[in-house]
PDB file of C-alpha atoms in Angstrom:
ATOM      1  CA  ARG A 109     125.040 179.198  63.999  1.00 51.00           C
ATOM      2  CA  ALA A 110     121.647 179.336  65.537  1.00 56.00           C
ATOM      3  CA  SER A 111     119.889 182.691  65.854  1.00 62.00           C
ATOM      4  CA  SER A 112     116.644 183.951  67.166  1.00 60.00           C
ATOM      5  CA  THR A 113     114.246 186.918  67.077  1.00 60.00           C
ATOM      6  CA  SER A 114     111.213 187.929  68.966  1.00 52.00           C
ATOM      7  CA  ARG A 115     109.191 189.190  65.970  1.00 55.00           C
ATOM      8  CA  GLY A 116     105.623 188.077  65.696  1.00 57.00           C
ATOM      9  CA  LEU A 117     104.630 184.902  63.825  1.00 58.00           C
ATOM     10  CA  GLY A 118     102.956 186.965  61.131  1.00 58.00           C
ATOM     11  CA  ASP A 119     106.355 188.534  60.320  1.00 61.00           C
ATOM     12  CA  VAL A 120     107.853 185.187  59.163  1.00 61.00           C
ATOM     13  CA  TYR A 121     107.229 185.950  55.491  1.00 55.00           C
ATOM     14  CA  LYS A 122     108.746 189.381  55.832  1.00 64.00           C
ATOM     15  CA  ARG A 123     111.813 188.003  57.643  1.00 73.00           C
ATOM     16  CA  GLN A 124     112.951 185.755  54.880  1.00 87.00           C
ATOM     17  CA  PRO A 125     111.896 185.437  51.177  1.00 89.00           C
ATOM     18  CA  PHE A 126     111.584 181.677  51.322  1.00 93.00           C
ATOM     19  CA  ASN A 127     109.701 179.752  53.998  1.00 93.00           C
ATOM     20  CA  PHE A 128     108.808 176.132  53.230  1.00 94.00           C
ATOM     21  CA  GLY A 129     107.486 172.832  54.602  1.00 94.00           C
ATOM     22  CA  PRO A 130     105.885 173.780  57.928  1.00 95.00           C
ATOM     23  CA  SER A 131     104.952 171.004  60.408  1.00 96.00           C
ATOM     24  CA  TRP A 132     103.449 171.149  63.852  1.00 97.00           C
ATOM     25  CA  SER A 133     105.283 169.995  66.902  1.00 97.00           C
ATOM     26  CA  PRO A 134     103.687 167.024  68.671  1.00 97.00           C
ATOM     27  CA  ASN A 135     102.271 169.263  71.372  1.00 96.00           C
ATOM     28  CA  GLY A 136     100.944 171.851  68.840  1.00 96.00           C
ATOM     29  CA  THR A 137     102.830 174.818  70.248  1.00 96.00           C
ATOM     30  CA  GLU A 138     105.587 175.284  67.566  1.00 96.00           C
ATOM     31  CA  LEU A 139     106.055 175.176  63.830  1.00 96.00           C
ATOM     32  CA  LEU A 140     109.130 173.666  62.177  1.00 97.00           C
ATOM     33  CA  PHE A 141     110.022 174.738  58.672  1.00 96.00           C
ATOM     34  CA  VAL A 142     113.014 175.856  56.569  1.00 96.00           C
ATOM     35  CA  SER A 143     113.607 179.533  56.117  1.00 95.00           C
ATOM     36  CA  GLY A 144     115.997 181.669  54.120  1.00 94.00           C
ATOM     37  CA  GLU A 145     116.426 181.864  50.383  1.00 94.00           C
ATOM     38  CA  HIS A 146     115.598 179.103  47.945  1.00 91.00           C
ATOM     39  CA  TYR A 147     118.351 176.490  47.993  1.00 92.00           C
ATOM     40  CA  HIS A 148     119.924 178.343  50.983  1.00 95.00           C
ATOM     41  CA  CYS A 149     117.502 177.817  53.860  1.00 96.00           C
ATOM     42  CA  HIS A 150     117.781 176.411  57.332  1.00 97.00           C
ATOM     43  CA  PRO A 151     115.706 174.552  59.976  1.00 97.00           C
ATOM     44  CA  THR A 152     113.656 177.147  61.851  1.00 96.00           C
ATOM     45  CA  ILE A 153     111.164 177.054  64.726  1.00 96.00           C
ATOM     46  CA  ALA A 154     108.387 179.541  65.308  1.00 94.00           C
ATOM     47  CA  HIS A 155     106.511 179.525  68.635  1.00 94.00           C
ATOM     48  CA  VAL A 156     102.823 179.906  67.890  1.00 90.00           C
ATOM     49  CA  THR A 157     101.883 181.931  71.017  1.00 91.00           C
ATOM     50  CA  SER A 158     104.804 184.258  71.496  1.00 91.00           C
ATOM     51  CA  GLY A 159     105.790 184.485  67.848  1.00 87.00           C
ATOM     52  CA  HIS A 160     109.452 183.801  68.785  1.00 91.00           C
ATOM     53  CA  ILE A 161     111.371 182.626  65.713  1.00 92.00           C
ATOM     54  CA  GLN A 162     114.615 180.700  66.002  1.00 93.00           C
ATOM     55  CA  THR A 163     117.005 179.295  63.357  1.00 94.00           C
ATOM     56  CA  VAL A 164     118.085 176.138  65.105  1.00 95.00           C
ATOM     57  CA  ALA A 165     120.754 174.898  62.724  1.00 96.00           C
ATOM     58  CA  GLN A 166     122.705 175.645  59.655  1.00 96.00           C
ATOM     59  CA  ARG A 167     122.727 173.293  56.618  1.00 97.00           C
ATOM     60  CA  GLY A 168     126.224 174.215  55.595  1.00 97.00           C
ATOM     61  CA  GLY A 169     125.567 174.888  51.914  1.00 96.00           C
ATOM     62  CA  TYR A 170     123.308 171.931  51.378  1.00 96.00           C
ATOM     63  CA  ALA A 171     120.556 173.021  49.006  1.00 94.00           C
ATOM     64  CA  GLY A 172     117.932 170.899  50.785  1.00 94.00           C
ATOM     65  CA  VAL A 173     117.034 168.946  47.616  1.00 90.00           C
ATOM     66  CA  THR A 174     118.040 165.332  46.954  1.00 87.00           C
ATOM     67  CA  LEU A 175     118.036 164.222  43.300  1.00 78.00           C
ATOM     68  CA  PHE A 176     115.989 161.042  42.569  1.00 70.00           C
ATOM     69  CA  LEU A 177     117.312 160.602  39.049  1.00 65.00           C
ATOM     70  CA  ASP A 178     120.887 160.473  37.875  1.00 60.00           C
ATOM     71  CA  VAL A 179     119.994 162.192  34.625  1.00 51.00           C
ATOM     72  CA  ASP A 180     118.595 165.629  33.880  1.00 58.00           C
ATOM     73  CA  ASP A 181     115.027 166.014  34.928  1.00 55.00           C
ATOM     74  CA  PHE A 182     112.710 168.986  34.853  1.00 56.00           C
ATOM     75  CA  HIS A 183     111.794 168.794  38.572  1.00 56.00           C
ATOM     76  CA  GLU A 184     115.437 168.439  39.665  1.00 62.00           C
ATOM     77  CA  GLY A 185     114.723 166.536  42.913  1.00 75.00           C
ATOM     78  CA  SER A 186     112.732 165.997  46.087  1.00 86.00           C
ATOM     79  CA  SER A 187     112.612 168.510  48.918  1.00 91.00           C
ATOM     80  CA  ASP A 188     114.497 167.304  51.992  1.00 94.00           C
ATOM     81  CA  THR A 189     112.991 168.913  55.069  1.00 95.00           C
ATOM     82  CA  PRO A 190     113.611 168.620  58.804  1.00 98.00           C
ATOM     83  CA  VAL A 191     111.206 166.582  61.025  1.00 98.00           C
ATOM     84  CA  TRP A 192     110.248 166.484  64.689  1.00 98.00           C
ATOM     85  CA  SER A 193     111.167 163.597  66.983  1.00 98.00           C
ATOM     86  CA  ILE A 194     108.235 161.812  68.359  1.00 97.00           C
ATOM     87  CA  ASN A 195     108.416 163.522  71.728  1.00 96.00           C
ATOM     88  CA  GLY A 196     109.048 166.883  70.137  1.00 96.00           C
ATOM     89  CA  LYS A 197     112.277 167.512  72.088  1.00 96.00           C
ATOM     90  CA  THR A 198     114.649 167.236  69.120  1.00 97.00           C
ATOM     91  CA  ILE A 199     114.693 167.715  65.381  1.00 98.00           C
ATOM     92  CA  PHE A 200     116.215 165.526  62.712  1.00 98.00           C
ATOM     93  CA  PHE A 201     117.656 167.174  59.602  1.00 98.00           C
ATOM     94  CA  THR A 202     120.296 166.717  56.889  1.00 98.00           C
ATOM     95  CA  ALA A 203     123.120 169.125  56.253  1.00 98.00           C
ATOM     96  CA  GLN A 204     126.484 169.457  54.538  1.00 98.00           C
ATOM     97  CA  ARG A 205     129.254 168.589  57.005  1.00 97.00           C
ATOM     98  CA  LYS A 206     132.746 168.544  55.537  1.00 94.00           C
ATOM     99  CA  LYS A 207     132.429 166.721  52.239  1.00 94.00           C
ATOM    100  CA  ALA A 208     129.149 164.778  52.690  1.00 97.00           C
ATOM    101  CA  VAL A 209     125.501 165.354  53.527  1.00 98.00           C
ATOM    102  CA  GLU A 210     124.979 163.869  56.946  1.00 98.00           C
ATOM    103  CA  LEU A 211     121.952 163.082  59.138  1.00 98.00           C
ATOM    104  CA  LEU A 212     121.901 165.073  62.375  1.00 98.00           C
ATOM    105  CA  GLU A 213     119.802 165.544  65.475  1.00 98.00           C
ATOM    106  CA  ILE A 214     119.521 168.734  67.481  1.00 97.00           C
ATOM    107  CA  SER A 215     117.668 170.018  70.506  1.00 94.00           C
ATOM    108  CA  PRO A 216     117.107 173.777  70.109  1.00 84.00           C
ATOM    109  CA  GLY A 217     119.785 175.700  72.000  1.00 83.00           C
ATOM    110  CA  ASN A 218     122.105 172.695  72.231  1.00 88.00           C
ATOM    111  CA  GLU A 219     124.838 171.152  70.234  1.00 91.00           C
ATOM    112  CA  GLU A 220     123.916 169.034  67.217  1.00 96.00           C
ATOM    113  CA  LYS A 221     124.615 165.265  67.167  1.00 97.00           C
ATOM    114  CA  GLN A 222     125.825 163.739  63.918  1.00 98.00           C
ATOM    115  CA  LEU A 223     124.168 160.358  63.324  1.00 98.00           C
ATOM    116  CA  THR A 224     126.042 159.303  60.135  1.00 98.00           C
ATOM    117  CA  GLN A 225     129.678 159.211  59.278  1.00 96.00           C
ATOM    118  CA  SER A 226     130.045 159.365  55.500  1.00 97.00           C
ATOM    119  CA  LEU A 227     132.626 159.181  52.845  1.00 96.00           C
ATOM    120  CA  GLN A 228     133.220 162.144  50.568  1.00 96.00           C
ATOM    121  CA  GLY A 229     130.330 162.715  48.206  1.00 95.00           C
ATOM    122  CA  GLU A 230     127.795 160.494  50.011  1.00 96.00           C
ATOM    123  CA  SER A 231     124.488 161.892  51.191  1.00 96.00           C
ATOM    124  CA  HIS A 232     121.461 161.166  53.334  1.00 97.00           C
ATOM    125  CA  TYR A 233     117.872 162.400  53.029  1.00 95.00           C
ATOM    126  CA  HIS A 234     114.167 162.171  54.136  1.00 95.00           C
ATOM    127  CA  PRO A 235     114.559 161.185  57.818  1.00 97.00           C
ATOM    128  CA  LYS A 236     111.428 159.872  59.546  1.00 97.00           C
ATOM    129  CA  PRO A 237     111.227 158.710  63.162  1.00 97.00           C
ATOM    130  CA  SER A 238     109.419 155.522  64.115  1.00 97.00           C
ATOM    131  CA  PRO A 239     106.175 155.885  66.171  1.00 96.00           C
ATOM    132  CA  ASP A 240     107.854 154.394  69.326  1.00 97.00           C
ATOM    133  CA  GLY A 241     110.721 156.910  69.072  1.00 97.00           C
ATOM    134  CA  HIS A 242     113.456 154.387  69.186  1.00 97.00           C
ATOM    135  CA  TRP A 243     114.393 154.361  65.473  1.00 98.00           C
ATOM    136  CA  ILE A 244     115.084 156.838  62.688  1.00 98.00           C
ATOM    137  CA  LEU A 245     114.598 155.810  59.060  1.00 97.00           C
ATOM    138  CA  TYR A 246     116.292 157.623  56.179  1.00 97.00           C
ATOM    139  CA  GLY A 247     117.626 157.294  52.710  1.00 95.00           C
ATOM    140  CA  GLY A 248     121.308 157.139  51.941  1.00 95.00           C
ATOM    141  CA  ARG A 249     123.235 157.503  48.714  1.00 93.00           C
ATOM    142  CA  ARG A 250     126.468 155.531  49.160  1.00 94.00           C
ATOM    143  CA  LYS A 251     128.780 154.441  46.445  1.00 90.00           C
ATOM    144  CA  GLY A 252     126.319 155.893  43.937  1.00 88.00           C
ATOM    145  CA  ILE A 253     123.356 153.772  45.022  1.00 90.00           C
ATOM    146  CA  ARG A 254     120.326 154.935  46.989  1.00 90.00           C
ATOM    147  CA  ASP A 255     119.173 152.598  49.741  1.00 94.00           C
ATOM    148  CA  LEU A 256     117.046 152.810  52.880  1.00 95.00           C
ATOM    149  CA  TYR A 257     118.437 152.527  56.386  1.00 97.00           C
ATOM    150  CA  LYS A 258     117.225 152.606  59.969  1.00 97.00           C
ATOM    151  CA  GLN A 259     119.247 153.471  63.021  1.00 98.00           C
ATOM    152  CA  HIS A 260     118.596 152.657  66.658  1.00 98.00           C
ATOM    153  CA  LEU A 261     118.724 156.012  68.406  1.00 97.00           C
ATOM    154  CA  GLU A 262     119.895 154.725  71.772  1.00 97.00           C
ATOM    155  CA  THR A 263     122.687 152.410  70.520  1.00 97.00           C
ATOM    156  CA  GLY A 264     123.552 153.903  67.086  1.00 97.00           C
ATOM    157  CA  ALA A 265     123.243 150.480  65.494  1.00 97.00           C
ATOM    158  CA  GLU A 266     122.426 150.967  61.740  1.00 98.00           C
ATOM    159  CA  ILE A 267     120.534 148.454  59.594  1.00 97.00           C
ATOM    160  CA  ARG A 268     120.443 148.570  55.819  1.00 96.00           C
ATOM    161  CA  LEU A 269     116.895 147.772  54.722  1.00 96.00           C
ATOM    162  CA  THR A 270     117.250 147.574  50.940  1.00 93.00           C
ATOM    163  CA  HIS A 271     120.012 146.130  48.787  1.00 93.00           C
ATOM    164  CA  LEU A 272     119.738 147.664  45.420  1.00 90.00           C
ATOM    165  CA  THR A 273     122.128 147.716  42.521  1.00 86.00           C
ATOM    166  CA  GLN A 274     123.321 150.370  40.085  1.00 81.00           C
ATOM    167  CA  GLY A 275     120.377 151.827  38.149  1.00 75.00           C
ATOM    168  CA  GLU A 276     117.910 151.321  41.011  1.00 77.00           C
ATOM    169  CA  ALA A 277     116.929 153.771  43.742  1.00 78.00           C
ATOM    170  CA  ALA A 278     115.109 153.727  47.065  1.00 80.00           C
ATOM    171  CA  MET A 279     113.702 157.121  47.940  1.00 75.00           C
ATOM    172  CA  GLY A 280     110.485 157.026  49.980  1.00 60.00           C
ATOM    173  CA  LEU A 281     110.086 156.017  53.595  1.00 50.00           C
ATOM    174  CA  ILE A 282     106.732 154.242  54.017  1.00 41.00           C
ATOM    175  CA  GLY A 283     105.366 153.206  57.410  1.00 38.00           C
ATOM    176  CA  SER A 284     107.579 152.029  60.217  1.00 37.00           C
ATOM    177  CA  LEU A 285     109.418 148.780  60.656  1.00 38.00           C
ATOM    178  CA  SER A 286     109.845 149.307  64.387  1.00 36.00           C
ATOM    179  CA  GLN A 287     106.305 148.138  64.993  1.00 37.00           C
ATOM    180  CA  GLN A 288     107.067 144.705  63.565  1.00 38.00           C
ATOM    181  CA  PRO A 289     108.161 141.894  65.981  1.00 40.00           C
ATOM    182  CA  ASN A 290     111.895 141.489  66.138  1.00 42.00           C
ATOM    183  CA  PRO A 291     112.689 138.451  64.034  1.00 40.00           C
ATOM    184  CA  HIS A 292     116.002 137.994  65.930  1.00 42.00           C
ATOM    185  CA  PRO A 293     115.246 138.751  69.624  1.00 45.00           C
ATOM    186  CA  SER A 294     118.440 137.246  70.794  1.00 44.00           C
ATOM    187  CA  LEU A 295     120.474 139.877  69.045  1.00 42.00           C
ATOM    188  CA  ASN A 296     121.819 142.794  71.211  1.00 47.00           C
ATOM    189  CA  PRO A 297     121.611 145.926  69.032  1.00 42.00           C
ATOM    190  CA  GLU A 298     124.520 147.483  70.910  1.00 43.00           C
ATOM    191  CA  LYS A 299     126.784 144.694  69.678  1.00 45.00           C
ATOM    192  CA  GLU A 300     125.116 143.225  66.586  1.00 46.00           C
ATOM    193  CA  ALA A 301     123.147 144.432  63.648  1.00 46.00           C
ATOM    194  CA  LEU A 302     120.447 142.385  62.032  1.00 46.00           C
ATOM    195  CA  PRO A 303     121.678 140.234  59.119  1.00 48.00           C
ATOM    196  CA  PRO A 304     121.085 141.781  55.601  1.00 47.00           C
ATOM    197  CA  LYS A 305     117.505 141.066  54.483  1.00 46.00           C
ATOM    198  CA  LYS A 306     115.561 142.177  51.509  1.00 47.00           C
ATOM    199  CA  ILE A 307     112.126 143.521  52.404  1.00 43.00           C
ATOM    200  CA  PRO A 308     109.185 144.248  50.139  1.00 48.00           C
ATOM    201  CA  LEU A 309     109.495 148.017  49.924  1.00 47.00           C
ATOM    202  CA  PRO A 310     108.543 149.892  46.710  1.00 46.00           C
ATOM    203  CA  LYS A 311     111.527 151.010  44.664  1.00 48.00           C
ATOM    204  CA  LEU A 312     112.153 153.134  41.581  1.00 49.00           C
ATOM    205  CA  VAL A 313     113.888 151.329  38.757  1.00 46.00           C
ATOM    206  CA  PHE A 314     115.614 153.248  35.966  1.00 44.00           C
ATOM    207  CA  ARG A 315     117.363 151.339  33.235  1.00 41.00           C
TER     208      ARG A 315
END
């Protein structure tokens, strides 16, 4: 559940022992970060002028770290932090909902919107909005394989961008595909998704 306080911005580090990954809102008036305890922290906004601090969502037990190797590794994973939408009105984040880690969107003070519907044990990570604000890119671990996806925010149409196999993994989101011309302009994204297509994105290969 979201909560708020009117303490000053300088009190953030006294409020919680772990505060990580700050990013400015597009208009420069707020900071978005995760706050709480390590591996138990939640999306939080601090207003720069008033110092008002608000926990905008709960991650439901999700540690906020997505593993990039399926074997023991000293680093253990990649930090999965919330991001602003392009217009700064909403926030994209990942959280445990039921038995999967889902991608969600929330406007502070309003109900969250779940953007993915996953099977048990599946997860999503590293959301990144396109510069035009119409798409959200993210990683998804489905059936044990990590691929990249993008979703049209107005229609909900999801497109799988990579088609990897067991032992391969797509982790990073580089650039934006939304700025490229639509190779299939006749398709209506409300009714049809683009056909599967491999694109030249970097990938990690572990054999």
